[in-house]
Amino acid sequence: MNNAQSTTLASRRLLIWGILIVVLMAAVVGFVITLPRIAPQFVIAHSPWIWPVLQAEAYKTEGKEPDLSDQKEWVERLNLVDRLMNEENWEQAAIPVLTRALDHPDLRMRRTAASALSTLLTHNNGRTPVIQNGELVTRLRRLLDDPDADVFTHAFRFLLHHEDSASAQAILDYLPRACGVVPNGRKIPLDGTIYIFFGTVGEPHPLRHLRLADVVDQAQRWLATSDPDLTRLALMALGFSDDPQALPLLDAHLGKHLEQEEYWVGWDPAGYALSLNTQPGVIELLKSALADADPVRRRSAAGALIGRDEIGQIDESISLARASIDDSDGEVRKQVAMALASFPLKQTLPDLCHLITRGGEPAVAAINRVRSNRMFLHRNRPWWGRGDIGPAVNADTPRKLGA
């Protein structure tokens, strides 16, 4: 074999080995790329890199957002959050990856990244330095225009805890969508989301940190539309505003927007907003409304007393309710019964017995309705406190108590 043939043979062998190496590398790369799809749990448990972990979490959902009300899936999402936070210099390592994932064309990746961030914030009580990353927050604001409801919801939840003027304005601009309101002529029915969002009990509400003037200005714009859903939203937002301008607006709308939908019939968003408002002027406003000649305003004002023990002003609220205990309108008396039933039993028991004796079954039904609702809202403490009344009151309760 001459030198030319030897050189040609060596070149062929080198080419074959090169091809084999390229094929092998392609196979390895392909396997690594597809591993998050075919073995997501393995990747989540063992991958030293964050991006494959996010991919595995995304592919594991099979295109659907995990049901975080399910304990197992909630724990898995918290495991992802813990994994991110356990990284050395985790903010520098995880935030660029999460930021990149927020712009990913795959919806599952956007959902997973946004969900991880909102869970991270909730799980860590908002103390994580992640909210200081300007680029990340900017991208999350852009996600408020994402057509996917889950991506939007997680971005919105995150921004609720980010206290800067741009995020605050974004919250107000997108609050209708967050509460199920679509004010563009193609409305969807307003569901329980709005009540859950505004009905947070026992913790500071996210709207509290917004600039008061911004909340009032936005509420006035919504009220000017005459849209019933936006009107409801505006009134409830004013309930969380400590701006003195909020009270005249709520007073002007008290009793004018009663719900007509089943279950919520007679419910007044302005009255509910007043029941949440902590300004001292609310008591004088309700006192004036309870003396109004219009029974509808008196009814809404009495309803606004329900549950005010959650924000203090118990003695003042009980005094107002007692002043209307013999109102000439039966519906007002029913609201008064519900208000008194929402306060500590040891302070209102004689009043409740008086209402039961005078009002009979309607008063009993009103009292038990509030009792059952408040047991649902306050599962961690018995509503009756130290009282000795059983699971429900009835027309015979005053006699049993010797009242």
Coordinates of C-alpha atoms in Angstrom, one line a residue, residues 18-373:
G18 CA -16.2 12.3 13.0
I19 CA -19.6 11.3 11.8
L20 CA -20.0 8.8 14.6
I21 CA -19.0 11.5 17.2
V22 CA -21.4 14.0 15.7
V23 CA -24.2 11.5 15.7
L24 CA -23.4 10.5 19.2
M25 CA -23.3 14.1 20.4
A26 CA -26.6 14.8 18.6
A27 CA -28.2 11.8 20.3
V28 CA -26.9 13.0 23.7
V29 CA -28.1 16.5 23.1
G30 CA -31.4 15.3 21.8
F31 CA -31.8 13.0 24.9
V32 CA -31.0 15.9 27.2
I33 CA -33.4 18.2 25.5
T34 CA -36.2 15.6 25.5
L35 CA -35.5 14.4 29.0
P36 CA -37.7 17.0 30.7
R37 CA -40.6 15.8 28.5
I38 CA -40.1 12.0 29.0
A39 CA -38.9 12.0 32.6
P40 CA -40.0 15.3 34.3
Q41 CA -39.9 14.0 37.8
F42 CA -36.3 12.8 37.4
V43 CA -35.2 16.1 36.0
I44 CA -37.0 18.0 38.8
A45 CA -35.3 15.9 41.4
H46 CA -31.8 15.7 39.9
S47 CA -31.1 18.4 37.4
P48 CA -28.4 20.9 38.5
W49 CA -29.8 23.5 36.2
I50 CA -32.9 25.6 36.6
W51 CA -34.0 25.8 33.0
P52 CA -34.6 22.1 32.6
V53 CA -36.5 22.1 35.9
L54 CA -38.8 24.7 34.6
Q55 CA -39.3 22.8 31.4
A56 CA -40.1 19.6 33.3
E57 CA -42.6 21.4 35.5
A58 CA -44.2 22.9 32.3
Y59 CA -44.3 19.7 30.4
K60 CA -45.7 17.8 33.4
T61 CA -48.9 19.9 33.3
E62 CA -49.6 18.7 29.7
G63 CA -50.8 22.1 28.7
K64 CA -53.0 22.7 31.8
E65 CA -52.4 24.8 34.8
P66 CA -52.0 22.6 37.9
D67 CA -54.9 22.7 40.3
L68 CA -53.2 24.3 43.2
S69 CA -56.2 23.7 45.4
D70 CA -55.1 20.0 45.3
Q71 CA -52.7 19.4 48.2
K72 CA -50.3 17.2 46.2
E73 CA -49.9 19.7 43.4
W74 CA -49.6 22.6 45.8
V75 CA -46.8 20.8 47.6
E76 CA -45.1 20.1 44.3
R77 CA -45.2 23.8 43.3
L78 CA -43.8 24.8 46.7
N79 CA -41.0 22.2 46.1
L80 CA -40.2 24.1 42.9
V81 CA -40.1 27.4 44.8
D82 CA -38.0 25.9 47.6
R83 CA -35.6 24.5 44.9
L84 CA -35.3 28.0 43.4
M85 CA -34.6 29.6 46.8
N86 CA -32.1 26.9 47.8
E87 CA -29.8 27.8 44.9
E88 CA -26.6 29.5 45.9
N89 CA -27.0 33.2 45.1
W90 CA -30.5 32.1 44.0
E91 CA -31.6 35.5 42.9
Q92 CA -28.7 35.8 40.4
A93 CA -29.2 32.2 39.3
A94 CA -33.0 31.9 39.1
I95 CA -34.3 35.3 38.2
P96 CA -32.7 35.6 34.7
V97 CA -34.1 32.1 33.9
L98 CA -37.6 33.0 35.2
T99 CA -37.4 36.3 33.3
R100 CA -36.5 34.5 30.1
A101 CA -39.3 32.0 30.6
L102 CA -41.9 34.7 30.9
D103 CA -41.4 35.6 27.2
H104 CA -41.3 32.0 26.0
P105 CA -43.6 31.2 23.1
D106 CA -44.7 28.0 24.8
L107 CA -47.7 28.9 27.0
R108 CA -46.8 26.1 29.4
M109 CA -43.5 27.8 30.1
R110 CA -45.1 31.2 30.7
R111 CA -47.6 29.7 33.0
T112 CA -45.0 27.8 35.0
A113 CA -42.7 30.8 35.4
A114 CA -45.5 33.2 36.4
S115 CA -47.0 30.6 38.8
A116 CA -43.7 30.0 40.4
L117 CA -43.1 33.7 41.0
S118 CA -46.6 34.3 42.5
T119 CA -46.2 31.2 44.7
L120 CA -42.8 32.4 45.7
L121 CA -44.1 35.7 46.8
T122 CA -47.0 34.2 48.7
H123 CA -44.9 31.5 50.2
N124 CA -42.3 33.9 51.4
N125 CA -44.7 36.7 52.6
G126 CA -43.4 39.1 50.0
R127 CA -40.0 39.5 51.6
T128 CA -38.0 38.0 48.8
P129 CA -35.7 40.3 46.9
V130 CA -37.2 39.1 43.7
I131 CA -39.5 42.0 43.6
Q132 CA -36.6 44.4 43.4
N133 CA -35.6 43.1 39.9
G134 CA -36.8 45.8 37.5
E135 CA -36.6 43.8 34.3
L136 CA -38.6 41.0 35.8
V137 CA -41.3 43.4 37.0
T138 CA -41.5 45.1 33.7
R139 CA -42.0 41.7 31.9
L140 CA -44.7 40.8 34.4
R141 CA -46.6 44.0 33.7
R142 CA -46.5 43.1 30.0
L143 CA -48.0 39.7 30.9
L144 CA -51.2 41.6 32.0
D145 CA -52.0 41.6 28.3
D146 CA -51.4 37.9 27.9
P147 CA -54.6 36.3 26.5
D148 CA -54.2 33.3 28.8
A149 CA -56.2 33.8 32.1
D150 CA -53.7 31.8 34.2
V151 CA -50.7 33.7 33.1
F152 CA -52.6 37.0 33.7
T153 CA -53.8 35.9 37.1
H154 CA -50.3 34.9 38.4
A155 CA -48.7 38.2 37.0
F156 CA -51.5 40.2 38.6
R157 CA -51.1 38.5 42.0
F158 CA -47.3 39.2 41.9
L159 CA -47.8 42.9 41.1
L160 CA -50.3 43.3 43.9
H161 CA -47.3 43.1 46.3
H162 CA -44.9 45.3 44.3
E163 CA -45.2 48.8 45.7
D164 CA -44.2 51.2 43.0
S165 CA -46.3 53.7 41.1
A166 CA -46.2 51.8 37.7
S167 CA -47.3 48.5 39.3
A168 CA -50.0 50.3 41.3
Q169 CA -51.5 51.9 38.2
A170 CA -51.3 48.6 36.4
I171 CA -53.3 47.0 39.2
L172 CA -56.0 49.6 38.8
D173 CA -56.0 49.4 35.0
Y174 CA -56.4 45.7 35.0
L175 CA -58.6 45.2 38.1
P176 CA -61.7 44.7 36.1
R177 CA -60.2 41.8 34.3
A178 CA -58.9 40.3 37.5
C179 CA -62.5 40.5 38.9
G180 CA -64.1 39.0 35.8
V181 CA -65.4 42.3 34.3
V182 CA -65.0 42.7 30.6
P183 CA -66.3 46.2 29.8
N184 CA -66.2 46.0 26.1
G185 CA -69.7 44.9 25.1
R186 CA -68.7 41.2 25.3
K187 CA -69.3 40.8 29.0
I188 CA -68.9 37.6 30.9
P189 CA -71.1 37.1 34.0
L190 CA -69.6 38.5 37.1
D191 CA -68.9 35.5 39.3
G192 CA -67.7 35.0 42.8
T193 CA -64.1 36.1 42.0
I194 CA -64.9 39.8 42.8
Y195 CA -66.3 38.9 46.2
I196 CA -63.4 36.7 47.0
F197 CA -60.9 39.3 45.8
F198 CA -62.4 42.1 47.9
G199 CA -63.7 39.9 50.7
T200 CA -60.2 39.1 52.2
V201 CA -60.7 38.8 55.9
G202 CA -58.1 39.2 58.6
E203 CA -55.2 40.5 56.5
P204 CA -54.2 43.8 54.9
H205 CA -55.8 44.1 51.5
P206 CA -53.5 44.6 48.5
L207 CA -55.3 47.8 47.5
R208 CA -54.3 49.4 50.8
H209 CA -50.8 50.2 49.5
L210 CA -52.1 52.1 46.4
R211 CA -52.0 55.9 46.4
L212 CA -55.4 56.9 47.7
A213 CA -56.0 59.6 45.1
D214 CA -55.4 57.1 42.4
V215 CA -58.0 54.7 43.7
V216 CA -60.6 57.5 44.0
D217 CA -59.8 58.8 40.5
Q218 CA -60.1 55.4 38.9
A219 CA -63.3 54.7 40.8
Q220 CA -64.8 57.9 39.6
R221 CA -64.0 57.0 36.0
W222 CA -65.7 53.6 36.5
L223 CA -68.7 55.2 38.0
A224 CA -69.0 57.6 35.1
T225 CA -69.4 54.7 32.7
S226 CA -72.8 53.7 34.2
D227 CA -71.7 50.1 33.6
P228 CA -73.3 48.0 36.5
D229 CA -70.3 45.7 36.9
L230 CA -67.8 48.6 36.8
T231 CA -70.0 50.5 39.3
R232 CA -69.9 47.6 41.6
L233 CA -66.2 47.3 41.2
A234 CA -65.7 51.0 41.9
L235 CA -67.8 51.0 45.0
M236 CA -65.9 48.0 46.4
A237 CA -62.6 49.6 45.6
L238 CA -63.6 52.7 47.5
G239 CA -64.3 50.5 50.5
F240 CA -60.6 49.9 50.8
S241 CA -59.6 53.6 50.4
D242 CA -58.8 55.7 53.4
D243 CA -59.2 58.9 51.3
P244 CA -61.9 61.1 52.8
Q245 CA -63.2 61.7 49.2
A246 CA -64.4 58.0 49.2
L247 CA -67.1 58.5 51.8
P248 CA -69.2 61.1 49.9
L249 CA -69.1 58.8 46.8
L250 CA -70.2 55.8 48.8
D251 CA -72.9 57.8 50.5
A252 CA -74.3 59.1 47.2
H253 CA -74.6 55.5 45.9
L254 CA -75.9 53.8 49.1
G255 CA -79.0 51.9 48.3
K256 CA -79.0 52.6 44.5
H257 CA -77.3 49.5 43.1
L258 CA -79.1 46.5 44.8
E259 CA -78.2 43.2 43.3
Q260 CA -80.9 41.3 41.4
E261 CA -79.1 38.1 40.8
E262 CA -80.2 35.0 42.6
Y263 CA -78.6 34.5 46.0
W264 CA -77.3 38.1 46.0
V265 CA -80.7 39.7 45.7
G266 CA -80.8 42.9 47.8
W267 CA -77.1 42.9 48.4
D268 CA -75.7 46.5 48.1
P269 CA -72.1 46.9 47.0
A270 CA -72.0 50.5 48.5
G271 CA -73.1 49.1 51.9
Y272 CA -70.6 46.3 51.7
A273 CA -67.9 48.8 50.9
L274 CA -68.8 50.9 53.9
S275 CA -68.7 47.8 56.1
L276 CA -65.0 47.4 55.1
N277 CA -64.0 51.1 55.4
T278 CA -62.0 51.9 58.5
Q279 CA -62.4 55.7 58.4
P280 CA -64.0 57.2 61.6
G281 CA -66.4 59.2 59.4
V282 CA -68.2 56.0 58.4
I283 CA -70.1 55.8 61.7
E284 CA -71.6 59.3 61.3
L285 CA -72.4 58.5 57.7
L286 CA -74.3 55.3 58.7
K287 CA -76.0 57.1 61.6
S288 CA -77.4 59.7 59.2
A289 CA -78.5 57.0 56.6
L290 CA -80.2 55.0 59.3
A291 CA -82.4 58.1 60.1
D292 CA -83.2 58.6 56.4
A293 CA -86.8 58.6 55.3
D294 CA -86.0 56.2 52.5
P295 CA -86.2 52.6 53.8
V296 CA -83.9 51.3 51.1
R297 CA -81.1 53.6 52.4
R298 CA -81.8 52.5 55.9
R299 CA -81.8 48.9 54.9
S300 CA -78.4 49.3 53.1
A301 CA -77.0 51.2 56.1
A302 CA -78.1 48.5 58.5
G303 CA -76.5 45.9 56.2
A304 CA -73.2 47.9 56.3
L305 CA -73.0 47.2 60.1
I306 CA -72.7 43.5 59.5
G307 CA -69.2 42.3 60.4
R308 CA -67.7 45.6 61.4
D309 CA -66.3 43.9 64.5
E310 CA -63.5 42.6 62.1
I311 CA -62.2 46.2 61.8
G312 CA -63.0 47.5 65.3
Q313 CA -65.6 50.1 66.1
I314 CA -67.7 47.4 67.8
D315 CA -69.4 49.5 70.4
E316 CA -70.3 52.3 68.0
S317 CA -71.7 49.8 65.5
I318 CA -73.7 48.0 68.2
S319 CA -75.2 51.3 69.3
L320 CA -76.3 52.1 65.8
A321 CA -77.9 48.7 65.4
R322 CA -79.7 49.0 68.7
A323 CA -81.1 52.4 67.7
S324 CA -82.8 50.8 64.7
I325 CA -83.9 47.6 66.4
D326 CA -87.6 48.7 66.3
D327 CA -87.5 50.3 62.8
S328 CA -90.9 50.4 61.1
D329 CA -89.6 48.6 58.1
G330 CA -89.4 44.8 58.4
E331 CA -86.5 44.5 56.0
V332 CA -84.5 47.0 58.0
R333 CA -85.2 45.0 61.2
K334 CA -84.0 41.9 59.4
Q335 CA -80.7 43.6 58.5
V336 CA -80.3 44.8 62.1
A337 CA -80.8 41.3 63.3
M338 CA -78.1 40.1 61.0
A339 CA -75.8 42.9 62.1
L340 CA -76.3 42.1 65.8
A341 CA -75.8 38.5 65.1
S342 CA -72.4 39.2 63.6
F343 CA -71.1 40.8 66.8
P344 CA -69.8 39.0 69.9
L345 CA -72.8 37.2 71.4
K346 CA -72.2 38.2 75.0
Q347 CA -72.7 41.9 74.0
T348 CA -75.8 41.4 71.8
L349 CA -77.7 38.5 73.3
P350 CA -80.5 40.5 74.9
D351 CA -81.0 42.4 71.6
L352 CA -81.2 39.2 69.6
C353 CA -83.8 37.7 72.0
H354 CA -85.9 40.9 71.6
L355 CA -85.7 40.6 67.8
I356 CA -86.7 36.9 67.9
T357 CA -89.6 37.6 70.3
R358 CA -90.9 40.4 68.0
G359 CA -89.9 39.1 64.6
G360 CA -90.4 35.4 65.0
E361 CA -89.2 33.1 62.2
P362 CA -87.9 35.9 59.8
A363 CA -85.6 37.2 62.6
V364 CA -84.5 33.6 63.4
A365 CA -83.7 32.9 59.7
A366 CA -81.7 36.2 59.4
I367 CA -79.7 35.4 62.6
N368 CA -78.9 31.9 61.5
R369 CA -78.0 33.0 58.0
V370 CA -75.3 35.3 59.3
R371 CA -74.2 32.7 61.8
S372 CA -73.7 30.1 59.0
N373 CA -72.0 32.5 56.7

